[in-house]
Coordinates of C-alpha atoms (C1' of nucleotides) in Angstrom, one line a residue:
Chain A
M148 CA 0.1 0.0 0.0
A149 CA 2.1 2.8 -1.3
I150 CA 1.5 6.3 -0.4
G151 CA 2.8 9.5 -1.9
R152 CA 6.2 10.8 -1.2
P153 CA 7.0 11.0 2.6
T154 CA 6.4 14.5 3.8
Q155 CA 8.4 16.7 6.0
S156 CA 8.2 20.2 6.8
S157 CA 10.6 22.2 8.9
S158 CA 9.1 24.9 11.1
Q159 CA 5.4 24.4 10.6
A160 CA 4.0 25.9 13.7
P161 CA 0.5 27.0 12.5
D162 CA -2.6 26.2 14.4
T163 CA -1.5 22.5 14.7
G164 CA 0.3 23.7 17.7
A165 CA 3.9 22.8 18.0
A166 CA 6.9 24.0 16.2
R167 CA 9.0 21.5 14.2
R168 CA 12.3 23.0 14.6
P169 CA 13.2 24.5 18.1
S170 CA 13.9 27.8 16.3
R171 CA 14.0 29.8 19.5
A172 CA 16.7 31.7 17.8
R173 CA 18.5 33.7 20.6
G174 CA 16.1 32.1 23.1
I175 CA 12.7 33.6 22.2
P176 CA 10.1 30.7 22.5
E177 CA 8.1 30.1 19.4
A178 CA 4.8 30.7 21.4
T179 CA 6.2 34.1 22.3
V180 CA 7.1 35.0 18.7
A181 CA 3.5 34.2 17.6
R182 CA 2.2 36.7 20.1
L183 CA 4.5 39.6 19.3
P184 CA 2.4 40.6 16.3
L185 CA -0.6 40.8 18.6
Y186 CA 1.2 43.0 21.0
L187 CA 2.4 45.1 18.2
R188 CA -1.0 45.7 16.8
A189 CA -2.4 46.8 20.2
L190 CA 0.6 49.1 20.8
T191 CA 0.2 50.7 17.4
A192 CA -3.4 51.4 18.2
L193 CA -2.4 53.0 21.5
S194 CA 0.5 54.9 19.7
E195 CA -2.1 56.3 17.2
R196 CA -4.2 57.6 20.2
S197 CA -1.0 59.1 21.5
V198 CA -1.1 57.1 24.8
P199 CA 2.5 57.5 26.2
T200 CA 2.7 54.5 28.5
V201 CA 0.7 51.3 29.2
S202 CA 0.7 48.7 32.0
S203 CA 1.0 45.0 31.4
E204 CA -2.5 44.7 32.7
E205 CA -4.0 47.1 30.1
L206 CA -1.9 45.9 27.2
A207 CA -2.6 42.3 28.0
A208 CA -6.3 43.1 27.9
A209 CA -6.1 44.9 24.6
A210 CA -4.2 41.9 23.1
G211 CA -6.5 39.4 24.5
V212 CA -3.9 37.5 26.8
N213 CA -3.2 37.5 30.5
S214 CA -0.8 40.0 31.9
A215 CA 1.7 37.4 33.4
K216 CA 2.1 35.9 30.0
L217 CA 2.7 39.2 28.5
R218 CA 5.3 40.1 31.1
K219 CA 7.0 36.9 30.6
D220 CA 7.0 37.3 26.8
F221 CA 8.5 40.8 27.1
S222 CA 11.2 39.5 29.4
Y223 CA 12.6 37.5 26.6
L224 CA 13.0 40.8 24.7
G225 CA 14.8 42.6 27.5
S226 CA 13.8 44.9 30.3
Y227 CA 11.9 47.4 28.5
G228 CA 9.4 48.4 31.2
T229 CA 9.6 50.7 34.2
R230 CA 8.4 49.2 37.6
G231 CA 5.7 51.2 39.0
V232 CA 5.0 52.9 35.7
G233 CA 4.5 50.5 32.8
Y234 CA 5.9 50.3 29.2
D235 CA 6.7 53.3 27.0
V236 CA 4.4 52.7 24.1
E237 CA 6.5 54.1 21.3
Y238 CA 9.7 52.5 22.4
L239 CA 8.1 49.1 22.7
V240 CA 6.5 49.5 19.2
Y241 CA 10.0 50.0 18.0
Q242 CA 11.6 47.2 19.9
I243 CA 9.0 44.6 18.8
S244 CA 9.1 45.7 15.2
R245 CA 12.8 45.3 15.2
E246 CA 12.6 41.9 16.9
L247 CA 10.1 40.8 14.3
G248 CA 12.3 42.0 11.5
L249 CA 9.8 44.6 10.5
T250 CA 12.2 47.5 10.2
Q251 CA 13.3 46.2 7.0
D252 CA 11.4 45.7 3.7
W253 CA 10.2 42.2 2.7
P254 CA 9.5 41.7 -1.0
V255 CA 6.8 39.0 -1.4
V256 CA 5.6 37.1 -4.5
I257 CA 2.1 35.8 -4.7
V258 CA 1.7 32.6 -6.9
G259 CA -1.8 31.7 -8.0
I260 CA -4.0 34.7 -8.9
G261 CA -7.5 33.1 -8.5
N262 CA -10.0 34.6 -6.3
L263 CA -7.9 34.5 -3.1
G264 CA -4.7 35.6 -4.8
H265 CA -6.7 38.5 -6.2
A266 CA -8.1 39.4 -2.9
L267 CA -4.6 39.4 -1.3
A268 CA -3.2 41.4 -4.2
N269 CA -5.9 43.9 -3.8
Y270 CA -4.9 44.3 -0.3
G271 CA -2.9 47.6 0.0
G272 CA -2.0 46.9 3.5
F273 CA 0.9 44.6 2.6
A274 CA 3.1 47.7 2.7
S275 CA 2.1 48.8 6.1
R276 CA 4.1 46.2 7.9
G277 CA 7.2 46.2 5.6
F278 CA 5.8 43.6 3.2
R279 CA 5.8 44.6 -0.5
V280 CA 4.3 42.7 -3.3
A281 CA 7.1 42.2 -5.7
A282 CA 5.1 40.3 -8.2
L283 CA 1.9 38.4 -9.0
L284 CA 2.4 35.1 -10.8
D285 CA 0.1 32.6 -12.4
A286 CA 0.6 29.7 -14.9
D287 CA -2.7 30.2 -16.7
P288 CA -2.2 32.2 -19.9
G289 CA -5.7 33.4 -19.5
V290 CA -4.8 35.2 -16.3
V291 CA -1.3 36.3 -17.2
G292 CA -1.3 39.9 -18.6
S293 CA -4.3 40.9 -16.6
T294 CA -3.8 43.3 -13.7
A295 CA -4.7 42.9 -10.0
A296 CA -4.4 45.9 -7.7
G297 CA -2.6 47.8 -10.4
L298 CA 0.1 45.1 -10.8
P299 CA 0.4 43.0 -13.8
V300 CA 0.0 39.2 -13.4
R301 CA 3.3 37.7 -14.8
H302 CA 3.9 34.2 -16.0
M303 CA 5.4 31.6 -13.8
D304 CA 8.3 31.4 -16.1
E305 CA 9.5 34.8 -14.7
L306 CA 9.5 33.4 -11.2
E307 CA 13.2 32.7 -10.9
S308 CA 14.5 36.0 -12.4
I309 CA 11.9 38.0 -10.2
V310 CA 13.0 36.2 -7.0
E311 CA 16.7 36.7 -7.9
T312 CA 16.7 40.2 -9.0
Q313 CA 14.3 41.5 -6.3
Q314 CA 15.9 39.4 -3.5
V315 CA 12.5 37.8 -2.6
S316 CA 12.6 35.5 0.3
I317 CA 8.9 35.1 1.2
G318 CA 6.4 33.5 -1.1
V319 CA 2.7 33.1 -0.8
I320 CA 1.0 30.1 -2.4
T321 CA -2.7 30.6 -3.4
T322 CA -2.8 27.9 -6.1
P323 CA -5.2 25.0 -6.3
P324 CA -3.9 22.2 -4.0
G325 CA -2.6 20.1 -6.9
A326 CA -0.1 22.7 -8.0
A327 CA 1.0 23.7 -4.6
Q328 CA 4.0 21.3 -4.1
Q329 CA 5.3 22.0 -7.6
V330 CA 5.1 25.7 -7.0
C331 CA 6.6 25.2 -3.6
D332 CA 9.6 23.4 -5.2
R333 CA 10.2 26.1 -7.8
L334 CA 10.0 28.8 -5.1
V335 CA 12.5 27.0 -2.9
E336 CA 14.8 26.4 -5.8
S337 CA 14.6 30.1 -6.8
G338 CA 15.9 31.0 -3.4
V339 CA 12.6 31.6 -1.4
T340 CA 13.1 30.4 2.2
S341 CA 9.8 31.2 3.8
I342 CA 6.4 30.2 2.4
L343 CA 3.0 31.0 3.4
N344 CA 0.7 28.3 2.1
F345 CA -3.0 28.7 1.6
A346 CA -3.4 25.6 -0.4
P347 CA -4.7 22.6 1.6
T348 CA -1.7 20.5 1.0
V349 CA 1.1 19.3 3.2
L350 CA 4.3 20.8 1.7
T351 CA 7.6 19.1 1.7
V352 CA 10.6 21.5 2.0
P353 CA 14.2 21.1 2.7
D354 CA 15.7 22.1 6.1
G355 CA 16.1 25.7 6.5
V356 CA 12.7 26.6 4.8
D357 CA 9.9 27.7 7.0
V358 CA 6.3 26.9 5.9
R359 CA 3.3 28.3 7.6
K360 CA -0.2 27.5 6.5
V361 CA -3.6 29.1 6.6
D362 CA -6.3 26.6 6.2
L363 CA -9.9 27.6 6.4
S364 CA -11.2 24.1 6.1
I365 CA -9.3 23.1 9.3
E366 CA -10.4 26.1 11.2
L367 CA -14.0 25.2 10.4
Q368 CA -13.7 21.6 11.3
I369 CA -12.2 22.6 14.6
L370 CA -15.2 24.8 15.3
A371 CA -17.5 22.2 14.3
F372 CA -16.0 19.8 16.8
H373 CA -16.5 22.2 19.7
E374 CA -20.0 23.2 18.3
Q375 CA -21.0 19.5 18.3
R376 CA -20.1 19.4 22.0
K377 CA -22.2 22.3 22.9
A378 CA -25.3 20.9 21.4
G379 CA -25.6 18.4 24.1
E380 CA -23.8 15.1 24.2
E381 CA -24.0 13.0 21.1
P382 CA -26.3 14.5 18.5
D383 CA -28.1 12.5 15.9
R384 CA -26.0 9.6 14.8
T385 CA -26.8 6.9 12.2
D386 CA -24.2 4.5 13.6
S387 CA -24.8 2.2 16.5
V388 CA -24.1 2.7 20.1
L389 CA -21.3 0.2 19.6
D390 CA -19.0 3.2 18.7
R391 CA -19.3 4.6 22.2
A392 CA -19.6 1.2 23.9
P393 CA -17.0 0.3 26.6
G394 CA -13.6 -1.0 25.5
P395 CA -14.2 -4.7 25.3
V396 CA -17.5 -4.5 23.5
R397 CA -16.1 -2.1 21.0
A398 CA -13.0 -4.1 20.4
A399 CA -15.0 -7.2 19.7
A400 CA -17.2 -5.3 17.3
A401 CA -14.1 -4.0 15.5
K402 CA -12.7 -7.5 15.3
L403 CA -15.9 -8.8 13.8
R404 CA -16.0 -6.0 11.2
R405 CA -12.4 -6.8 10.1
A406 CA -12.9 -10.5 10.1
A407 CA -15.9 -10.2 7.8
G408 CA -13.8 -7.9 5.5
G409 CA -10.8 -10.0 4.9
T410 CA -7.8 -8.7 3.2
A411 CA -9.1 -7.5 -0.1
K412 CA -11.3 -4.4 0.1
A413 CA -13.2 -5.2 3.2
E414 CA -16.2 -3.5 1.7
P415 CA -19.0 -5.3 3.4
A416 CA -17.5 -5.2 6.9
K417 CA -17.3 -1.5 7.3
S418 CA -20.3 -0.8 5.0
T419 CA -22.5 1.1 7.3
A420 CA -19.8 3.3 8.5
A421 CA -18.2 4.0 5.2
K422 CA -21.5 4.6 3.4
T423 CA -22.7 7.0 6.0
A424 CA -19.5 9.0 5.9
K425 CA -19.6 9.2 2.1
A426 CA -23.2 10.4 2.1
T427 CA -22.6 13.4 4.2
Q428 CA -19.1 14.0 3.1
P429 CA -18.8 13.5 -0.6
P430 CA -15.2 12.9 -2.0
A431 CA -15.2 16.6 -3.1
G432 CA -13.5 17.6 -6.3
G433 CA -15.0 19.9 -8.9
E434 CA -14.9 22.6 -6.4
G435 CA -15.4 26.3 -6.8
D436 CA -12.6 28.7 -7.6
L437 CA -11.3 29.1 -4.1
S438 CA -10.2 25.5 -4.2
A439 CA -6.9 26.8 -2.9
V440 CA -8.5 27.3 0.6
M441 CA -10.3 24.0 1.1
P442 CA -9.4 20.5 0.2
A443 CA -10.3 19.2 -3.1
Chain B
M115 CA -4.3 56.1 30.4
A116 CA -7.5 54.5 29.4
I117 CA -7.7 51.6 26.9
G118 CA -10.7 50.2 25.0
R119 CA -12.8 47.6 26.6
P120 CA -11.1 44.7 28.3
T121 CA -11.0 41.9 25.9
Q122 CA -11.6 38.3 26.5
S123 CA -12.2 35.5 24.1
S124 CA -13.0 31.9 25.1
S125 CA -11.3 29.2 23.2
Q126 CA -9.0 31.1 20.8
A127 CA -6.5 28.4 20.2
P128 CA -5.3 29.7 16.8
D129 CA -1.5 30.1 16.0
T130 CA -1.2 31.9 19.4
G131 CA -0.7 28.4 20.7
A132 CA -2.8 27.6 23.8
A133 CA -6.4 27.0 24.1
R134 CA -8.3 29.3 26.4
R135 CA -10.7 26.9 27.8
P136 CA -9.7 23.3 28.5
S137 CA -12.4 22.2 26.1
R138 CA -11.0 18.6 25.9
A139 CA -14.5 17.6 25.8
R140 CA -14.6 13.8 26.6
G141 CA -10.8 14.1 27.0
I142 CA -9.5 14.7 23.5
P143 CA -6.7 17.3 23.8
E144 CA -7.0 20.4 21.7
A145 CA -3.7 19.7 19.9
T146 CA -5.2 16.5 18.8
V147 CA -8.4 18.1 17.6
A148 CA -6.4 20.4 15.5
R149 CA -4.7 17.6 13.9
L150 CA -7.8 15.4 13.1
P151 CA -8.6 17.5 9.9
L152 CA -5.1 16.8 8.7
Y153 CA -5.5 13.1 9.1
L154 CA -8.9 13.2 7.6
R155 CA -7.6 14.9 4.5
A156 CA -4.8 12.4 4.1
L157 CA -7.2 9.5 4.6
T158 CA -9.7 10.9 2.2
A159 CA -7.0 11.0 -0.5
L160 CA -6.1 7.3 0.2
S161 CA -9.8 6.5 0.2
E162 CA -10.0 7.9 -3.4
R163 CA -7.1 5.8 -4.4
S164 CA -9.0 2.9 -2.9
V165 CA -6.2 2.1 -0.5
P166 CA -7.8 -0.3 1.9
T167 CA -5.4 0.0 5.0
V168 CA -2.6 2.2 6.0
S169 CA 0.1 2.0 8.7
S170 CA 0.6 4.8 11.3
E171 CA 3.9 5.4 9.7
E172 CA 2.6 5.9 6.3
L173 CA -0.3 7.9 7.3
A174 CA 1.9 10.1 9.5
A175 CA 4.1 10.8 6.6
A176 CA 1.2 11.8 4.4
A177 CA -0.1 14.1 7.1
G178 CA 3.3 15.6 7.9
V179 CA 3.5 14.5 11.5
N180 CA 5.5 11.8 13.3
S181 CA 3.9 8.4 13.8
A182 CA 4.1 8.3 17.6
K183 CA 2.1 11.4 17.7
L184 CA -0.4 10.0 15.3
R185 CA -0.9 6.8 17.2
K186 CA -1.3 8.8 20.5
D187 CA -3.8 11.0 18.7
F188 CA -5.8 8.0 17.5
S189 CA -5.7 6.4 20.9
Y190 CA -7.9 9.2 22.2
L191 CA -10.5 8.3 19.7
G192 CA -10.5 4.5 20.6
S193 CA -8.7 1.5 19.3
Y194 CA -9.4 1.7 15.7
G195 CA -6.3 0.0 14.4
T196 CA -5.2 -3.6 14.1
R197 CA -1.8 -4.6 15.3
G198 CA 0.5 -6.0 12.6
V199 CA -1.8 -4.5 10.0
G200 CA -2.5 -0.9 10.4
Y201 CA -5.8 1.2 10.0
D202 CA -8.8 0.6 7.8
V203 CA -8.9 3.7 5.8
E204 CA -12.7 3.9 5.2
Y205 CA -13.5 3.1 8.8
L206 CA -11.2 5.7 10.1
V207 CA -12.4 8.4 7.7
Y208 CA -15.9 7.7 9.2
Q209 CA -14.7 7.8 12.8
I210 CA -12.8 11.0 12.5
S211 CA -15.6 12.7 10.4
R212 CA -18.0 11.7 13.2
E213 CA -15.7 12.9 16.0
L214 CA -15.3 16.2 14.3
G215 CA -19.1 16.5 13.8
L216 CA -18.9 16.4 10.0
T217 CA -21.6 13.9 9.6
Q218 CA -24.0 16.6 10.1
D219 CA -24.8 19.8 8.1
W220 CA -23.3 23.1 9.4
P221 CA -25.0 26.2 8.0
V222 CA -22.6 29.2 7.9
V223 CA -23.1 32.8 7.4
I224 CA -20.5 35.0 5.8
V225 CA -20.5 38.6 6.9
G226 CA -18.7 41.3 4.9
I227 CA -18.7 40.6 1.2
G228 CA -15.5 42.5 0.1
N229 CA -12.8 40.9 -1.7
L230 CA -12.1 38.2 0.8
G231 CA -15.8 37.4 1.6
H232 CA -16.4 37.2 -2.2
A233 CA -13.6 34.8 -2.6
L234 CA -14.9 32.6 0.2
A235 CA -18.4 32.7 -1.1
N236 CA -17.1 31.7 -4.5
Y237 CA -15.5 28.6 -3.0
G238 CA -17.8 25.8 -3.8
G239 CA -15.9 23.4 -1.4
F240 CA -17.8 24.6 1.6
A241 CA -20.2 21.9 1.0
S242 CA -17.7 19.2 0.8
R243 CA -17.1 18.9 4.5
G244 CA -20.6 19.5 5.5
F245 CA -20.4 23.3 5.6
R246 CA -23.3 25.1 3.8
V247 CA -23.3 28.8 3.1
A248 CA -26.6 29.8 4.5
A249 CA -26.4 33.5 3.6
L250 CA -23.9 36.3 2.5
L251 CA -24.4 39.5 4.4
D252 CA -23.2 42.9 4.1
A253 CA -24.0 46.4 5.5
D254 CA -23.2 48.4 2.4
P255 CA -26.2 49.1 0.2
G256 CA -24.0 49.2 -2.8
V257 CA -23.2 45.5 -2.2
V258 CA -26.5 44.2 -1.0
G259 CA -28.5 42.8 -3.9
S260 CA -25.5 41.8 -5.9
T261 CA -24.7 38.1 -6.2
A262 CA -21.6 36.1 -5.2
A263 CA -21.3 32.6 -6.2
G264 CA -24.9 32.6 -7.3
L265 CA -26.1 33.7 -3.9
P266 CA -27.7 37.1 -3.3
V267 CA -25.9 39.4 -0.9
R268 CA -28.4 40.3 1.8
H269 CA -28.5 43.1 4.2
M270 CA -27.3 42.9 7.8
D271 CA -30.8 43.6 9.0
E272 CA -31.6 40.1 7.9
L273 CA -29.0 38.5 10.1
E274 CA -31.2 37.7 13.0
S275 CA -34.0 36.1 11.1
I276 CA -31.6 34.1 9.0
V277 CA -29.6 32.7 11.9
E278 CA -32.8 31.8 13.7
T279 CA -34.7 30.2 10.9
Q280 CA -31.7 28.4 9.4
Q281 CA -30.4 27.4 12.8
V282 CA -26.9 28.9 12.0
S283 CA -24.4 28.3 14.7
I284 CA -21.2 29.3 12.8
G285 CA -20.4 32.7 11.5
V286 CA -17.5 34.0 9.4
I287 CA -16.4 37.6 9.8
T288 CA -14.7 39.1 6.7
T289 CA -15.5 42.7 7.5
P290 CA -12.9 45.6 8.0
P291 CA -11.5 45.5 11.4
G292 CA -13.6 48.4 12.6
A293 CA -16.8 46.6 12.2
A294 CA -15.7 43.2 13.4
Q295 CA -16.7 43.5 17.1
Q296 CA -19.9 45.0 16.2
V297 CA -20.7 42.3 13.8
C298 CA -19.5 39.7 16.3
D299 CA -21.8 41.1 18.9
R300 CA -24.8 40.7 16.6
L301 CA -23.9 37.3 15.6
V302 CA -23.6 36.2 19.1
E303 CA -26.9 37.9 20.1
S304 CA -28.6 36.0 17.3
G305 CA -27.4 32.7 18.6
V306 CA -24.1 32.1 16.8
T307 CA -21.7 30.3 19.1
S308 CA -18.7 29.7 16.8
I309 CA -17.0 32.4 15.0
L310 CA -14.2 32.4 12.3
N311 CA -12.7 35.8 12.3
F312 CA -10.6 37.1 9.3
A313 CA -10.6 40.7 10.6
P314 CA -7.4 41.6 12.5
T315 CA -9.2 42.4 15.6
V316 CA -9.2 40.8 19.1
L317 CA -13.0 39.9 19.5
T318 CA -14.6 39.9 22.9
V319 CA -17.2 37.2 23.3
P320 CA -19.1 35.6 26.2
D321 CA -18.3 32.3 27.7
G322 CA -19.5 29.5 25.6
V323 CA -18.7 31.2 22.3
D324 CA -15.7 30.0 20.4
V325 CA -13.6 32.3 18.3
R326 CA -10.9 31.2 15.9
K327 CA -8.9 33.6 13.9
V328 CA -7.1 33.6 10.6
D329 CA -4.6 36.4 10.3
L330 CA -2.4 36.9 7.3
S331 CA -0.5 39.7 8.9
I332 CA 0.6 37.6 11.9
E333 CA 1.6 34.7 9.7
L334 CA 3.8 37.0 7.5
Q335 CA 5.3 38.6 10.6
I336 CA 6.2 35.3 12.1
L337 CA 7.9 34.3 8.9
A338 CA 9.8 37.6 8.9
F339 CA 11.1 36.9 12.2
H340 CA 12.5 33.5 11.3
E341 CA 13.8 34.9 8.0
Q342 CA 15.6 37.6 9.7
R343 CA 17.5 35.0 11.7
K344 CA 18.5 33.1 8.7
A345 CA 20.1 36.2 7.1
G346 CA 23.1 36.1 9.4
E347 CA 22.8 37.4 12.8
E348 CA 21.7 41.0 13.0
P349 CA 21.1 42.5 9.5
D350 CA 21.4 46.1 8.8
R351 CA 20.1 48.2 11.7
T352 CA 19.8 51.9 12.0
D353 CA 19.7 51.9 15.8
S354 CA 22.6 51.7 18.1
V355 CA 24.4 48.8 19.5
L356 CA 22.9 49.6 22.9
D357 CA 19.8 47.6 22.0
R358 CA 21.9 44.5 22.1
A359 CA 24.4 45.5 24.7
P360 CA 24.7 43.4 27.8
G361 CA 22.1 43.9 30.6
P362 CA 23.6 46.6 32.7
V363 CA 24.5 48.9 29.8
R364 CA 21.1 48.4 28.2
A365 CA 19.3 49.1 31.5
A366 CA 21.3 52.3 32.1
A367 CA 20.4 53.5 28.6
A368 CA 16.8 52.8 29.2
K369 CA 16.8 54.7 32.4
L370 CA 18.4 57.7 30.6
R371 CA 15.8 57.6 27.9
R372 CA 13.0 57.6 30.5
A373 CA 14.6 60.2 32.6
A374 CA 15.0 62.6 29.6
G375 CA 11.3 61.9 28.6
G376 CA 9.6 62.7 31.7
T377 CA 5.9 62.0 32.2
A378 CA 4.5 63.9 29.3
K379 CA 5.1 62.4 25.8
A380 CA 8.8 61.5 26.3
E381 CA 9.3 62.4 22.7
P382 CA 13.0 63.4 22.7
A383 CA 14.2 60.4 24.6
K384 CA 13.1 57.6 22.5
S385 CA 13.5 59.8 19.4
T386 CA 15.9 57.7 17.3
A387 CA 14.1 54.4 18.0
A388 CA 10.6 55.8 17.5
K389 CA 11.5 57.6 14.3
T390 CA 13.2 54.7 12.8
A391 CA 10.1 52.5 13.5
K392 CA 7.8 55.1 11.9
A393 CA 10.0 55.4 8.9
T394 CA 9.8 51.8 7.8
Q395 CA 6.5 51.1 9.4
P396 CA 4.0 53.8 8.6
P397 CA 0.9 54.0 10.8
A398 CA -1.1 52.3 8.2
G399 CA -4.6 53.3 7.5
G400 CA -6.1 54.0 4.0
E401 CA -5.5 50.5 3.2
G402 CA -6.7 48.6 0.2
D403 CA -9.8 46.6 0.1
L404 CA -8.6 43.5 1.8
S405 CA -8.4 45.5 5.0
A406 CA -10.2 42.7 6.6
V407 CA -7.0 40.5 6.4
M408 CA -4.4 42.8 7.7
P409 CA -4.5 45.6 10.3
A410 CA -5.6 49.0 9.5
Chain C
dT51 C1' 7.4 57.2 51.9
dA52 C1' 3.5 54.6 49.9
dG53 C1' 1.5 52.8 46.0
dA54 C1' 2.1 50.7 41.7
dT55 C1' 3.9 47.6 38.6
dT56 C1' 7.6 45.1 36.6
dG57 C1' 10.6 41.0 36.0
dT58 C1' 11.4 36.4 37.7
dT59 C1' 10.7 32.3 40.2
dA60 C1' 8.7 28.0 40.8
dA61 C1' 4.9 25.1 40.4
dT62 C1' 1.7 23.2 37.1
dC63 C1' -0.1 21.8 33.2
dG64 C1' -0.3 20.1 28.5
dA65 C1' 2.2 18.2 24.4
dT66 C1' 5.8 15.5 22.2
dT67 C1' 8.5 11.5 21.7
dA68 C1' 11.0 7.1 22.1
dA69 C1' 10.6 2.8 23.4
dC70 C1' 8.4 -1.5 23.9
dA71 C1' 5.0 -4.9 25.5
dA72 C1' 0.8 -6.6 23.5
dT73 C1' -1.1 -8.8 19.8
dC74 C1' -2.5 -9.2 15.2
Chain D
dT135 C1' 5.7 -19.3 14.2
dA136 C1' 7.9 -15.0 12.8
dG137 C1' 7.3 -10.4 11.4
dA138 C1' 4.8 -6.3 11.6
dT139 C1' 2.5 -2.7 13.8
dT140 C1' -0.5 -0.9 17.3
dG141 C1' -1.6 1.1 21.8
dT142 C1' 0.5 2.7 26.0
dT143 C1' 3.9 4.0 29.1
dA144 C1' 7.1 7.1 31.0
dA145 C1' 10.4 10.5 30.3
dT146 C1' 11.1 15.0 28.4
dC147 C1' 10.2 19.3 26.9
dG148 C1' 7.8 23.7 26.4
dA149 C1' 4.2 26.8 27.8
dT150 C1' 1.2 28.9 31.3
dT151 C1' 0.3 31.0 35.5
dA152 C1' 0.2 32.8 40.3
dA153 C1' 2.8 34.9 43.3
dC154 C1' 6.1 38.1 45.0
dA155 C1' 10.5 40.4 45.7
dA156 C1' 12.6 44.2 43.4
dT157 C1' 12.3 48.8 42.4
dC158 C1' 10.3 52.7 40.2

DNA sequence: TAGATTGTTAATCGATTAACAATC
DNA sequence: TAGATTGTTAATCGATTAACAATC
């Protein structure tokens, strides 16, 4: 029973939880790094309101975390606060920006200008945090040559030269899932070392390349899980109580199922279960245009 | 120094890492729940290729995790494997689907039909995992009445009746950040108890309401952090070496800065730092259309 | 000085992982 | 029976949190 190539991705920390590589470069924990943008956003809002200083309690509230966590996070950056007073807003904005690498310019390429790619391209706010759209790329001749957000959509063939001449190190993949790994490979080969993947695909990348993913489908499924719990224990179920029966009973049932199935396709054994699943959860495919965001 | 309302969100587990409420309903850890959709996707692909069984090693590779973790995750669901053989693909697809609540239908409303909302609406794949777009909503009369993906965009005023009549429990927010909390409040008041937030805003919700967020800006910033590390220690910096000086020196410098600044606006003291930050990182605002995805 | 608030410690909790006995 | 692979244990690691001494 062969499976597609073995996968492996380096520091994929996304919602899945853990970071792959320790990556606490200079000792900042990954969980802290992930919260710095949150603090920065809250601080920027305070800055715009000309608030000079803020306490850990207030800032934590604005960022939606607890204050002990915030103080611990900041302690990794240094001692930027003043006991009895709080934190200097402007100074902290600068320190966090610098720590995140936002005091420099980051050229970004977006590959796959479908609905989502178009939407991202249209977003003028890229620039506001030091991110600059270096190019929009697509493989479809029907899309190449059109413009999105004032930028021309260029052909994938130009990828390598664009990445090289503009020193692009971050790539955004908004292609359909089928093309994602291939696009990823080309990005990496061109010299891109950070990838933000919107395609519902597990990307394989060499060591030293970071991949983060944004996956609408996964988020919705996690919400559904919790939602199901709220709606009273065990909603309507077509399958038998055996699934929730105590260990021995369930094990015996499973044994029966498999015994009946044999080695070949085991169709009859798992019949009820499999058919029910198929009914409410078709194999997908022939999706809409945003196929990049959910599994095909 | 007042700050906006204190924030608090229930089980916001996103990239930020930790889950707010334990929420391990019936004992399934949050980290495991977040990986179930990943396994399900890999299993669905195997199912389509008619692969009957799969080992933890193979499935783990396909899902991009290690096999010990996968086996541990599955052990929370029950004993669905067969020693010496592996897991029955179809049966596992069904069990995970059921555990995630995907064997039932989940009506979803999308609020804010800008570029991103439009993109999501156009995505036909919603249905493929049991999610159904119940309605598209917008507050802008210029948008209301248009169609997206064959569905009419309806006015926000219809929110309450739609949620009630169609039993909607999941809402997706793709509005500009300024409107997100207000929209969230209305969703919650209407009866929605799970929210997927694309607006770069910390949402405040009552207990019992789950919020997950998708934040392009944060993902890019995390990538930038790691990217900065790769490019050799400390890239070009306009600010002084003091920022990276050993503790005592840095502390002394900070003290000076604050002493010079006084209580008022402390402008001169942090001048260099603050100005540098402003230069490369303008206060944003006047963003493009996808303002819902990145901070304004 | 008295009050406020940071920065750090230490306890706790949850998640990851290797290893292996159980068992197909 | 021998080989393969699960399910579980236990060790380890990382993240969270309350509490409080340091110090503004």
